mmCIF file of C-alpha atoms and ligand atoms in Angstrom:
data_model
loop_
_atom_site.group_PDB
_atom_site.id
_atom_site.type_symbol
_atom_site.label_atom_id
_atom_site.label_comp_id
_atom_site.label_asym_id
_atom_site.label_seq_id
_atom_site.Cartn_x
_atom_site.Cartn_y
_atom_site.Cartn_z
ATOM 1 C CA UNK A 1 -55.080 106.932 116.137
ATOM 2 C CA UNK A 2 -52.765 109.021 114.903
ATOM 3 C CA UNK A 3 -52.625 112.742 114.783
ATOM 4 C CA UNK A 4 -51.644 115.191 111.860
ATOM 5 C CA UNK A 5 -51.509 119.001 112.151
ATOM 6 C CA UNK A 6 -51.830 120.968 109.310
ATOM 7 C CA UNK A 7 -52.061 124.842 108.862
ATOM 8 C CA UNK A 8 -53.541 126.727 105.913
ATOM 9 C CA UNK A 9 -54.525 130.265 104.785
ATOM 10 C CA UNK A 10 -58.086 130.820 103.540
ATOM 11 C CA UNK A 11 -58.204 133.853 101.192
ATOM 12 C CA UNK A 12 -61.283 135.875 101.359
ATOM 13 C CA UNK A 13 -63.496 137.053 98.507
ATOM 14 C CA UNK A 14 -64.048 139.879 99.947
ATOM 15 C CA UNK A 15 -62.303 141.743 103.350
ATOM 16 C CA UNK A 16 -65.223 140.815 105.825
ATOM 17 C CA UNK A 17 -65.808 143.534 108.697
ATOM 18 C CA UNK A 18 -67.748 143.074 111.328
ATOM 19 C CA UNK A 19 -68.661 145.226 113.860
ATOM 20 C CA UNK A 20 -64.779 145.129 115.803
ATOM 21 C CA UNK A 21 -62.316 143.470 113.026
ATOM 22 C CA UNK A 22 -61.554 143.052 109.176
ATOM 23 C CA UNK A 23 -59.855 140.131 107.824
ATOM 24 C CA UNK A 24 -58.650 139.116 104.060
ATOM 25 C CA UNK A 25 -57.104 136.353 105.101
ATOM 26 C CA UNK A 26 -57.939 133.524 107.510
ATOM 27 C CA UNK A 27 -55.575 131.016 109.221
ATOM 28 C CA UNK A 28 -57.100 127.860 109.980
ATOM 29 C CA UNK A 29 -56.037 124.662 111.365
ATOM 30 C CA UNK A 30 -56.992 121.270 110.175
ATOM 31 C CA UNK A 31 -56.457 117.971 112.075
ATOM 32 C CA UNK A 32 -56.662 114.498 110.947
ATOM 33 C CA UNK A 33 -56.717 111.362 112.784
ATOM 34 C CA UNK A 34 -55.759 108.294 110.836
ATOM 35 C CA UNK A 35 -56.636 104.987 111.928
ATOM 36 C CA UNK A 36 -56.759 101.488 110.303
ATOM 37 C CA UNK A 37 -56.596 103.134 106.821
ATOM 38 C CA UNK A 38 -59.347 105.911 107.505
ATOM 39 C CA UNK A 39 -58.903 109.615 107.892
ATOM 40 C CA UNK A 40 -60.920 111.948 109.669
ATOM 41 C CA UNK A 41 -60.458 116.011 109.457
ATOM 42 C CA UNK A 42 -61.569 118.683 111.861
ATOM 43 C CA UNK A 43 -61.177 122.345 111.365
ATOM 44 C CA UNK A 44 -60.558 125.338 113.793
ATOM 45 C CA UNK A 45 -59.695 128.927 112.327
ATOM 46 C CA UNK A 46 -57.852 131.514 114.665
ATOM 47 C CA UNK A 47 -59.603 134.216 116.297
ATOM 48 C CA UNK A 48 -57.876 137.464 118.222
ATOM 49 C CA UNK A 49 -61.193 138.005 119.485
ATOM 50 C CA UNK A 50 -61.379 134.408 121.770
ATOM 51 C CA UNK A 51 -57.460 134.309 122.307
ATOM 52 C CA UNK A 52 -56.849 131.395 119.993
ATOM 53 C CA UNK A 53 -53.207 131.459 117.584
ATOM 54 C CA UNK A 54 -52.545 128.742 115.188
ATOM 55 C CA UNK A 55 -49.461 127.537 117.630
ATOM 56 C CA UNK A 56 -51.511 128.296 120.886
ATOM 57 C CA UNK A 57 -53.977 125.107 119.413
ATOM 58 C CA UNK A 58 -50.980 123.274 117.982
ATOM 59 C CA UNK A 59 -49.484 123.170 121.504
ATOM 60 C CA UNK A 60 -52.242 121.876 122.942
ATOM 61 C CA UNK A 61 -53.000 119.086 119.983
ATOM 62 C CA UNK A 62 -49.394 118.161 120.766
ATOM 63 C CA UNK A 63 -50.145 117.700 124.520
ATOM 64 C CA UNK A 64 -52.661 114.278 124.275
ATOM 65 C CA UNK A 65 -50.950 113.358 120.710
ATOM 66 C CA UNK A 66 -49.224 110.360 122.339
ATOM 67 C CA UNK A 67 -52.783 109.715 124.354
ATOM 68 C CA UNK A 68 -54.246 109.312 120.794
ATOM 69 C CA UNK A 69 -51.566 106.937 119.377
ATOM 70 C CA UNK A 70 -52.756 104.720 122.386
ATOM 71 C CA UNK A 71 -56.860 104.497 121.547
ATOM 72 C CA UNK A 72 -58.769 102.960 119.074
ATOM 73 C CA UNK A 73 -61.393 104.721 118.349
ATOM 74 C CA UNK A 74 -65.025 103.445 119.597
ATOM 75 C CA UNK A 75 -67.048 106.653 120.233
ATOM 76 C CA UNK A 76 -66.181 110.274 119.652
ATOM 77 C CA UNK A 77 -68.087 111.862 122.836
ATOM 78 C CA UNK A 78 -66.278 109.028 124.931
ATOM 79 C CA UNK A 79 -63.299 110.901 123.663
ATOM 80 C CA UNK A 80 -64.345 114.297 123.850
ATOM 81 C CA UNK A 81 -64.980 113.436 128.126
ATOM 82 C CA UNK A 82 -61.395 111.618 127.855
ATOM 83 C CA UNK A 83 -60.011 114.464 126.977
ATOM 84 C CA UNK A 84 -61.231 117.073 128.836
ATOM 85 C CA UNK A 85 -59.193 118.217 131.210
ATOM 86 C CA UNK A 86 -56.186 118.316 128.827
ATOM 87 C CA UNK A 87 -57.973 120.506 126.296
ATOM 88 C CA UNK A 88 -60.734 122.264 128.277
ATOM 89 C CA UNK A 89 -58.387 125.862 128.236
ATOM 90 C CA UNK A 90 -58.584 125.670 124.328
ATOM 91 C CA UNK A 91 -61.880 124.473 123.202
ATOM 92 C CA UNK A 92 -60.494 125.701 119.306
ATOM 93 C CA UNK A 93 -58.214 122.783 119.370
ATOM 94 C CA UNK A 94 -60.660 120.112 121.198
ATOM 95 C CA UNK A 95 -63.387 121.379 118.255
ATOM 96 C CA UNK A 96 -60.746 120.421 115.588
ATOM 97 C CA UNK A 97 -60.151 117.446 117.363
ATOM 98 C CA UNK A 98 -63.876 116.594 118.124
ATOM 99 C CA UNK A 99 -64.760 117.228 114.355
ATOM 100 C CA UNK A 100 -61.825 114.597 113.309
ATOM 101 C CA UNK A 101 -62.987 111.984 115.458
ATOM 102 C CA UNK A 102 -66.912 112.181 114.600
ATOM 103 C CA UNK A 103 -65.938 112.369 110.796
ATOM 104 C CA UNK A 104 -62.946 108.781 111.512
ATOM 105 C CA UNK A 105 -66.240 107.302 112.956
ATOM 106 C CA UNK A 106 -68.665 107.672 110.496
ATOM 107 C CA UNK A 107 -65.730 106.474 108.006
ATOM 108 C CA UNK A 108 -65.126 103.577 109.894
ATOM 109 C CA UNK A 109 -69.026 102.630 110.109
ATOM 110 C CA UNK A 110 -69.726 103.741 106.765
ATOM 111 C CA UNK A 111 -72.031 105.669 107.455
ATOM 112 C CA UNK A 112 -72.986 109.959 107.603
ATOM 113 C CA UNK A 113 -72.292 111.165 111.281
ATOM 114 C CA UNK A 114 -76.177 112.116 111.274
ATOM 115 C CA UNK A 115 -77.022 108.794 110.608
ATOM 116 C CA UNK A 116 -75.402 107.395 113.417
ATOM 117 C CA UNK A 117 -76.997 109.766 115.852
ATOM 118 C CA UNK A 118 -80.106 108.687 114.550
ATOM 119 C CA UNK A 119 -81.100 111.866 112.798
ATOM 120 C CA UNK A 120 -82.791 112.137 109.006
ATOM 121 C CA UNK A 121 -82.261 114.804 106.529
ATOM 122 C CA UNK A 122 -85.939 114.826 105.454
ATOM 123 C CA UNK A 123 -86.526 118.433 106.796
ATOM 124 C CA UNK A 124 -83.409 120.637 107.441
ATOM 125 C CA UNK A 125 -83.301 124.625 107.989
ATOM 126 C CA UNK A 126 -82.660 126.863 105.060
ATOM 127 C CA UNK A 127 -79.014 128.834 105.834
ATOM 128 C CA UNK A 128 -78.610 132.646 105.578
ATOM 129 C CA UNK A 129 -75.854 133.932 103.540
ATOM 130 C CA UNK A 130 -73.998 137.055 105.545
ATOM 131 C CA UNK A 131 -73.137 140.523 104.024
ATOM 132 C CA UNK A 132 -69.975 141.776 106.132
ATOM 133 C CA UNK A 133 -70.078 145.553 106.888
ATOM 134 C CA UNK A 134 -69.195 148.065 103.780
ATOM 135 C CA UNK A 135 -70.300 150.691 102.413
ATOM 136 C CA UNK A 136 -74.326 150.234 101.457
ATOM 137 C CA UNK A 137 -73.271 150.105 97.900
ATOM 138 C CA UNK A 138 -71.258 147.270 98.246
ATOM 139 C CA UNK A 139 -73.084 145.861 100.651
ATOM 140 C CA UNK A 140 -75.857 145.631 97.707
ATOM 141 C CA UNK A 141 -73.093 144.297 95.398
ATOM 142 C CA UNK A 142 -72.398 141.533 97.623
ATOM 143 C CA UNK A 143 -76.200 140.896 98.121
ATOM 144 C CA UNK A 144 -76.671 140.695 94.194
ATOM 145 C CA UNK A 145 -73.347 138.339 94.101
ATOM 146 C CA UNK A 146 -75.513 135.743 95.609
ATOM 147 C CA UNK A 147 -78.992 136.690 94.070
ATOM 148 C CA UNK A 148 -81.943 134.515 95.231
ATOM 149 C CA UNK A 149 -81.030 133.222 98.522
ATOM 150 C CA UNK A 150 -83.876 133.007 100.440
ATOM 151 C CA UNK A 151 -82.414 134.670 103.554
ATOM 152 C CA UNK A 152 -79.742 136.789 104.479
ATOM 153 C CA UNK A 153 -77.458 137.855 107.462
ATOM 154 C CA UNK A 154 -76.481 141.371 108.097
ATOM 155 C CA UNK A 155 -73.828 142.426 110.155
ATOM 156 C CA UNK A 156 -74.533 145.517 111.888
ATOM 157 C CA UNK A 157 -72.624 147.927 114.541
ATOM 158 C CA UNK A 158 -72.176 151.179 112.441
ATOM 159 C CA UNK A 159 -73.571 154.999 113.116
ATOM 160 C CA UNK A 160 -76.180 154.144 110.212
ATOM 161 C CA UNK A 161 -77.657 150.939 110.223
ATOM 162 C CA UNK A 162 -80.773 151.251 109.977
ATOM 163 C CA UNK A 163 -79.950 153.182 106.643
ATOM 164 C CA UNK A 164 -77.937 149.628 105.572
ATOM 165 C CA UNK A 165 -80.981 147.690 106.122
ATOM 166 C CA UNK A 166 -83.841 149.886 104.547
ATOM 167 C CA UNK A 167 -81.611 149.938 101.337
ATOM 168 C CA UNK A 168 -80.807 146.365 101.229
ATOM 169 C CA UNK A 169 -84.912 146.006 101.331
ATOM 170 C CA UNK A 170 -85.153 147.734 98.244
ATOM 171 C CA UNK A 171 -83.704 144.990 96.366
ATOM 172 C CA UNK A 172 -85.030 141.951 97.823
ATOM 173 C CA UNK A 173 -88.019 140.074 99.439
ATOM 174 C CA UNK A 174 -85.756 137.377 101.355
ATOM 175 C CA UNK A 175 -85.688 136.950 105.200
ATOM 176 C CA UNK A 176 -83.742 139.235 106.723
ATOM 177 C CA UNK A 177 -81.413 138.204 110.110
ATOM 178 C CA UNK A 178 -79.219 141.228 111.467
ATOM 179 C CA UNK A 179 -76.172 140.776 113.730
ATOM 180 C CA UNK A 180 -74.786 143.847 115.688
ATOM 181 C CA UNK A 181 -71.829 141.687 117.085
ATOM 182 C CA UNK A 182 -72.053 143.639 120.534
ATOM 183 C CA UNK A 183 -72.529 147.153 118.848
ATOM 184 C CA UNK A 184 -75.590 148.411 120.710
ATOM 185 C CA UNK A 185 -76.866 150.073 123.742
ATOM 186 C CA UNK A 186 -80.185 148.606 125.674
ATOM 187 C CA UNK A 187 -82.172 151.600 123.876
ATOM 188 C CA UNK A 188 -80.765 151.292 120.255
ATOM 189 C CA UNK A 189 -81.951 147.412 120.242
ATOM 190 C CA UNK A 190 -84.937 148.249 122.095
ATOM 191 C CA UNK A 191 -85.803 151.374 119.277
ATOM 192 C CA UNK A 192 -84.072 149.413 116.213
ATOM 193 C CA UNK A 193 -86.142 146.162 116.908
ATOM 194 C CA UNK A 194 -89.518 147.967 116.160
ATOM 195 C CA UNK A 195 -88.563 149.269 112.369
ATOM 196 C CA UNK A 196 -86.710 146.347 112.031
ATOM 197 C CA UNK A 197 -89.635 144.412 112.531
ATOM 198 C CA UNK A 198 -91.454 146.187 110.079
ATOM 199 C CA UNK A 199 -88.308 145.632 107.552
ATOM 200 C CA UNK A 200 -88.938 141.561 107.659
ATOM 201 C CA UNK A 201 -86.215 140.987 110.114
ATOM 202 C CA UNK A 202 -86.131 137.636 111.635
ATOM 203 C CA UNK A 203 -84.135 138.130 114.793
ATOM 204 C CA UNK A 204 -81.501 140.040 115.916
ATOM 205 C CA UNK A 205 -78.258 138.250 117.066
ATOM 206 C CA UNK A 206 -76.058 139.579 119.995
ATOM 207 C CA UNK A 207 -77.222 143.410 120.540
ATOM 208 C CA UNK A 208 -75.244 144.147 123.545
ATOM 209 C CA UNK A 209 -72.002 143.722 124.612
ATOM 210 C CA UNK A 210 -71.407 139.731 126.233
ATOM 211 C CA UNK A 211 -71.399 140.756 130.129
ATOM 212 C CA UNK A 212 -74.718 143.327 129.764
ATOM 213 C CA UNK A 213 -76.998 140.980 131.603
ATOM 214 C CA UNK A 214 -79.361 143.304 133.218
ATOM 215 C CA UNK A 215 -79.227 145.637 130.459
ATOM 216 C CA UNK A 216 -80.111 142.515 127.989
ATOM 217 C CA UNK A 217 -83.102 141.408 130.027
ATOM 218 C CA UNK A 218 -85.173 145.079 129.234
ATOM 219 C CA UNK A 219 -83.951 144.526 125.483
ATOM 220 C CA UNK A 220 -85.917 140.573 125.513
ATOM 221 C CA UNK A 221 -88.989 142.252 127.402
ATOM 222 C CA UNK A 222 -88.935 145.446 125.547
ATOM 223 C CA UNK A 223 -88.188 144.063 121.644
ATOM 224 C CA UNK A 224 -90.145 143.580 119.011
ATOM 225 C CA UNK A 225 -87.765 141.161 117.405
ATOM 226 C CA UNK A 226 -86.593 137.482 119.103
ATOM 227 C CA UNK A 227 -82.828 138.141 120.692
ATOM 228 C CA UNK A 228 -80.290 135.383 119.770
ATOM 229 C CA UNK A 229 -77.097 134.746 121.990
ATOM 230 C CA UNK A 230 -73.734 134.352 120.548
ATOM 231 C CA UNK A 231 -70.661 136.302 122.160
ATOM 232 C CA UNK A 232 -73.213 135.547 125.707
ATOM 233 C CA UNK A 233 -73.019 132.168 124.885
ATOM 234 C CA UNK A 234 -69.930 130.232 124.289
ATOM 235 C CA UNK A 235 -70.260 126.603 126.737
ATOM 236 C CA UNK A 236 -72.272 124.476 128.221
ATOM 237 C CA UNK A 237 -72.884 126.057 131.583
ATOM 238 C CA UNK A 238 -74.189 129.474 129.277
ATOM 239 C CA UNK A 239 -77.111 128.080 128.071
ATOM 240 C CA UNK A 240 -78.723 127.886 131.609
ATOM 241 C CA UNK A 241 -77.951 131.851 131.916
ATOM 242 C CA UNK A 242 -79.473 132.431 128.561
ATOM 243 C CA UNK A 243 -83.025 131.223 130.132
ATOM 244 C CA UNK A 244 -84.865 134.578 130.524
ATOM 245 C CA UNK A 245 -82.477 137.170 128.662
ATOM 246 C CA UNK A 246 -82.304 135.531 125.202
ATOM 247 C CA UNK A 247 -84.654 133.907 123.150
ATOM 248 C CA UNK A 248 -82.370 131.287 121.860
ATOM 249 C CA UNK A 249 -79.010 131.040 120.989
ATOM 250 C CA UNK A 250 -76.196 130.512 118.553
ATOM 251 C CA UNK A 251 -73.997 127.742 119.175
ATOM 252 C CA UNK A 252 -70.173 127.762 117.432
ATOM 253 C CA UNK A 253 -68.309 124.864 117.427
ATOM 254 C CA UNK A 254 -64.985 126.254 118.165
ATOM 255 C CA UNK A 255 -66.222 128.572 121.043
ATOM 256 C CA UNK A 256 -67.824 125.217 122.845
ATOM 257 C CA UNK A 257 -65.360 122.539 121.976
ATOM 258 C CA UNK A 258 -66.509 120.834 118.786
ATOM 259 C CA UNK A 259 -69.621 118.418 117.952
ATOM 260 C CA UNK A 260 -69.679 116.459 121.311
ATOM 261 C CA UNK A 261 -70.769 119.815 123.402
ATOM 262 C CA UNK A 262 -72.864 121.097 120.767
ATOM 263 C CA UNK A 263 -75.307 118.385 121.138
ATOM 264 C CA UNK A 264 -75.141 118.847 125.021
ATOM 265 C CA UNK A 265 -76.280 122.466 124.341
ATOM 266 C CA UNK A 266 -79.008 121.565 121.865
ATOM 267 C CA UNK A 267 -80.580 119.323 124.464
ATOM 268 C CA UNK A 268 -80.137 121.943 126.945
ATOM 269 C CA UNK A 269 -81.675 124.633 125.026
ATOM 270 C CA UNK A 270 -84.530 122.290 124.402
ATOM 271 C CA UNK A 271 -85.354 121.647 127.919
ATOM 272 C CA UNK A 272 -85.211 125.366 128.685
ATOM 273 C CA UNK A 273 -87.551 126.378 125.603
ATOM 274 C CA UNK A 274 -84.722 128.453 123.790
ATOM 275 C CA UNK A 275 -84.241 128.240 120.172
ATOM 276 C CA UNK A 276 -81.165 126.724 118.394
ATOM 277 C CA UNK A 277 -79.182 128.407 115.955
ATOM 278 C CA UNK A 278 -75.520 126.810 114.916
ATOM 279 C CA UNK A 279 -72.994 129.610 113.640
ATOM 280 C CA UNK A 280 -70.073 129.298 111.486
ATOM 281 C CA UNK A 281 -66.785 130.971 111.458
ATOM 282 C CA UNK A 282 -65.406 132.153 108.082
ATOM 283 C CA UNK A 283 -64.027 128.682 107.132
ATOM 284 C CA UNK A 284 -63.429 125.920 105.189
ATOM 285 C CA UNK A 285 -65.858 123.030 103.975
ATOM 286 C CA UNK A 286 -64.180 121.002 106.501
ATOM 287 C CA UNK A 287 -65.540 122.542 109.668
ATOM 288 C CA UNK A 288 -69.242 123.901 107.534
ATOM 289 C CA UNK A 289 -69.325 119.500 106.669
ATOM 290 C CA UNK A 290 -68.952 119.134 110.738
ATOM 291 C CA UNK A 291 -71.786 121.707 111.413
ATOM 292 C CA UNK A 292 -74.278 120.052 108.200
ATOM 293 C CA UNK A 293 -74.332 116.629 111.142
ATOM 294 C CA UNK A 294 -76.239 119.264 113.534
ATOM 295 C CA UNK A 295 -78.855 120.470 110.777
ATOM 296 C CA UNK A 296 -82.068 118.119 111.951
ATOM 297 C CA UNK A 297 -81.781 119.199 115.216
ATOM 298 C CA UNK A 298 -81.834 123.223 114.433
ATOM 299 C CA UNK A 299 -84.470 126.072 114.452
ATOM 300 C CA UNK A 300 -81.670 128.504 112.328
ATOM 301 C CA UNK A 301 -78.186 127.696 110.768
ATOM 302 C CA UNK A 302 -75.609 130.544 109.700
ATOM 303 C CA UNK A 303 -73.152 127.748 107.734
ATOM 304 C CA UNK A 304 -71.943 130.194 104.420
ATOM 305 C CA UNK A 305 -68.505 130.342 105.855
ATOM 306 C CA UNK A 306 -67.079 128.343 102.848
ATOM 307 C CA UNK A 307 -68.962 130.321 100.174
ATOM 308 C CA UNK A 308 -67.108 133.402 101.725
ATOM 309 C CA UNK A 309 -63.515 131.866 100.342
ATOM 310 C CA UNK A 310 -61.756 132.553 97.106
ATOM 311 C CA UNK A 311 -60.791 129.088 97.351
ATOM 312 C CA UNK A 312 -61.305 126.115 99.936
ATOM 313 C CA UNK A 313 -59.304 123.312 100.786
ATOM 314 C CA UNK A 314 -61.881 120.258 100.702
ATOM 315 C CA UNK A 315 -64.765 119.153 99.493
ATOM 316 C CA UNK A 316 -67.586 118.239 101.457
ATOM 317 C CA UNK A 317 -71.377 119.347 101.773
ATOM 318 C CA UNK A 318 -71.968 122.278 99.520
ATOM 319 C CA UNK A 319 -74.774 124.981 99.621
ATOM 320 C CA UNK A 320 -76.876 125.911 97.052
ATOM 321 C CA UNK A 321 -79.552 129.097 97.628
ATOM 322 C CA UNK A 322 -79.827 127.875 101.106
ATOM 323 C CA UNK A 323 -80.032 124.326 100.771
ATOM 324 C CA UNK A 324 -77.691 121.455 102.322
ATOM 325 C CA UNK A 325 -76.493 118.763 99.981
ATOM 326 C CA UNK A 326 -73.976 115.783 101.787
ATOM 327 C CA UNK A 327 -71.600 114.137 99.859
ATOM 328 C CA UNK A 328 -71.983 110.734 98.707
ATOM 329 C CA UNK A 329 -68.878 110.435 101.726
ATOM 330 C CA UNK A 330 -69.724 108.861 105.058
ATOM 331 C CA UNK A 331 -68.244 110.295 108.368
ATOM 332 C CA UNK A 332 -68.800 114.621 107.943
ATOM 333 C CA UNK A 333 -68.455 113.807 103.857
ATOM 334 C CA UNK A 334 -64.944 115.395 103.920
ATOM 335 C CA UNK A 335 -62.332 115.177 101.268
ATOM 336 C CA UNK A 336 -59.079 116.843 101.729
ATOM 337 C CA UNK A 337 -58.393 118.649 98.055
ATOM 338 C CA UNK A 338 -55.122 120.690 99.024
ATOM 339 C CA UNK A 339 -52.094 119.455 99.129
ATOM 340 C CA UNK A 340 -50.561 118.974 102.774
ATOM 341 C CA UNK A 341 -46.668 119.270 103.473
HETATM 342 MG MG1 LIG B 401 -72.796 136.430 115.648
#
């Protein structure tokens, strides 16, 4: 195989804020592996909040590049293991990686990655669209700016957000999902869950800060609303520490390491009675493609990131009011549509 690095910018329709950061502009890396004519793309964007710099993944693609030149390709979770301890201190870059290989192999079989895992599309999970933190005004605006979705994500964290949410009611009957990104204390979640409730609120993702363990069991006993994991849960060995603080969890590709661990953590979650949720980052259709594979085997999906661009890089699955359409493309369905230097 061989190995091609590539680096775009991924301009934002809007600035998205969450609770700790604003961004207009995302960097994101793209690999693809060529072999025997194929091509296979991955995706991981850089994040200042996990440590991860376009050059910090580069240097570590560059590390197993002449590893790559040396195997044929046979099965992408074979790979995943091979590489491991080369790429286990940046998971971003072994996610890239990971992604290229699964979507080479389903080129080279002709067939979708799903397929080959011996999954069908029949019935799939509806994805939210998320409203970044703004004023409520805007946060309306961006609500109406994708009218009739049946379910929506709201990022929370601010002095006022139960204010955000009652307002955002007034204007819709869709599922509601909120995300405080750490923002809480035990006793807002606990007090917050029981009007959210009453405000059609799904779940609420990631309350408390990531090390609050004790804190986050009273919030599972004491809400009204289901607790999701993300910033708790980032690899395999979290999932077991989930059991009995979280009701499920959300699952990102780049925090874990790509497709290969993601399935480990689905089948983990399953044995421990959690629910699965798979996240996206704010990026392109390459890496949302990668995460479409892991739709049969999902309770929730946040996978919008694309639709949050003023302008993407491939083609790929698309999203339409919630709903999942693949490509007529085997591997992850991905078609590089910007040019590469
Ligand atoms: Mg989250």
């Amino acid at each position: 195989m061989q190995l091609s690095i590539h680096e775009f910018d991924l301009p934002l329709r809007h600035v998205f804020r969450i609770s700790r950061e604003a961004i207009a502009v995302q960097k994101t890396l793209i690999v693809e592996l060529e072999e025997g004519g194929h091509r296979g793309y991955g995706e991981a964007t850089t994040s200042d909040y996990y440590g991860c710099s376009f050059s910090s993944m580069a240097e570590a693609l560059e590390r197993v590049r002449r590893r790559l030149a040396a195997e044929t390709l046979r099965d992408p979770a074979q790979l995943w293991d091979l590489l491991e301890p080369e790429l286990r201190h940046n998971p971003f870059a072994h996610c890239a990686l990971d992604q290229a290989a699964h979507d080479l192999w389903g080129k080279k079989c002709g067939k979708p990655v799903y397929s080959l895992w011996g999954l069908s599309t029949e019935r799939l999970p509806l994805t939210n669209y998320t409203i970044g933190i703004d004023d409520i005004g805007v946060m309306v605006a961006k609500m109406k700016e994708f009218e009739n979705w049946p379910i929506y994500k709201i990022k929370l964290g601010t002095d006022h957000d139960l204010d955000i949410v009652r307002e955002l009611r007034r204007h819709t009957q869709a599922v509601f999902r909120v995300d405080a990104n750490c923002g809480w204390t035990a006793e807002e979640a606990i007090r917050n869950s029981h009007e959210l409730k009453q405000l059609n609120v799904e779940f609420i993702e990631q309350p408390l800060p990531a090390d609050r363990w004790e804190d986050m069991k009273r919030v599972r006993a004491e809400s009204a609303l289901p607790v999701i994991a993300d910033e708790s849960c980032i690899q395999p060995p979290d999932v077991d520490r989930c059991r009995g603080y979280f009701h499920g969890i959300n699952i990102k590709l780049v925090k874990c390491g790509g497709l290969t661990p993601a399935r480990r953590m689905i089948q983990r979650a399953r044995q421990l009675g959690l629910k699965v949720m798979v996240g996206c980052m704010t990026e392109s259709t390459v890496g949302i493609s990668a995460i479409a594979q892991l739709l049969p085997m999902l309770d929730y999906v946040d996978m919008d990131g694309a639709l949050l661009l003023a302008g993407d890089i491939a083609a790929g699955v698309t999203i339409e009011r919630g709903v999942c359409r693949y490509p007529d493309v085997p591997g992850c369905g991905i078609t590089l549509t910007a040019p590469v230097s």
